[in-house]
Amino acid sequence: MGNEFEMSMMGELNFFMGLQIKQTPTGTMIHQQKYIKELLKNFNMECSKSIDSPIATAVKLDLDEEEKSVEQKLYRGMIGSLLYLTLSMPAIVFSVGLGYNFDLVGYVDADYAGFHVDRKITSGTTHFLGPFLVSWGTKKQNSVALFTAEAKYVAAASCCA
């Protein structure tokens, strides 16, 4: 890669975009402890009570009958920060989705026999959590489709998996 791109060694990677990275002989650990502490400080929640699970799965959220006024900019900042936090803590995706009513939606497309050497399907997928793109990718499938509809079905199954 050094021949194609201008690169320089800046030392071992320890912190990148809110992720703390620790490399050991047994593996690499990624966490966001520093990011979480900054969030708590920014939203004046440093003295909040900690719990093991963000929300019980049986909780049903509904309309606040008292209609308490919420500062929308602050609320959106909290939700956006929590969504970014889910990068390394998927356990809170469920409760954030309940609080902001997000749906996880996947889109897929495939080409029929697009790779001319072996006629295998090439598919592309995207996944959105509400309006936010959370993953995308392309893949050459392991099967050969006989029809365009079959290629799309194989791609959709891959997207759902």
Steps between C-alpha positions, in 0.01 A plus 500: 500500500794729564576504128150621410422738787697751699524349847687553822522296821367706790532232765257252647130583456343578840208733427295549183166681457386439857625142507774404742711216365723273707714245321628203697671176397168317545290742293371850448245661733285795397297704748355849541547572870645848437219584255236390754654716774501800263133437415400488865686824563355677193141410592540565878447135588821428690310424822246271331437153636659224292309184409594175325234518226384829345132395489289194565389328178137485617469879541246662266554867433201718422398865481582726797154617605637798694682621187810621679700735281830351383790702366519343154861595424623343825285189449621450142859547615454228761340258254769565237774447757339175615471378142870561448567320827321190368799451269669301777205444737217334304318417826358854509368498141167356617425772755621784276275368223202491739565855616529643152275255311763384250452215260783289366457489121710313246523565127646258250570475130665233290616450147419183314821319397693824536841339539570376146765245599281272714154665460455540875276767651643825633276659762505826690331569834442798725349511849348809658405551865240773454664759273855385587706271276650234729645250252553440131682253286533309178555129461545244228253228595596132509219391267413541134146622433293385204265801509520866604231442766707217648806726516299763687360236738849370583620858557200578725568189709862612539387849603266361767767268636 
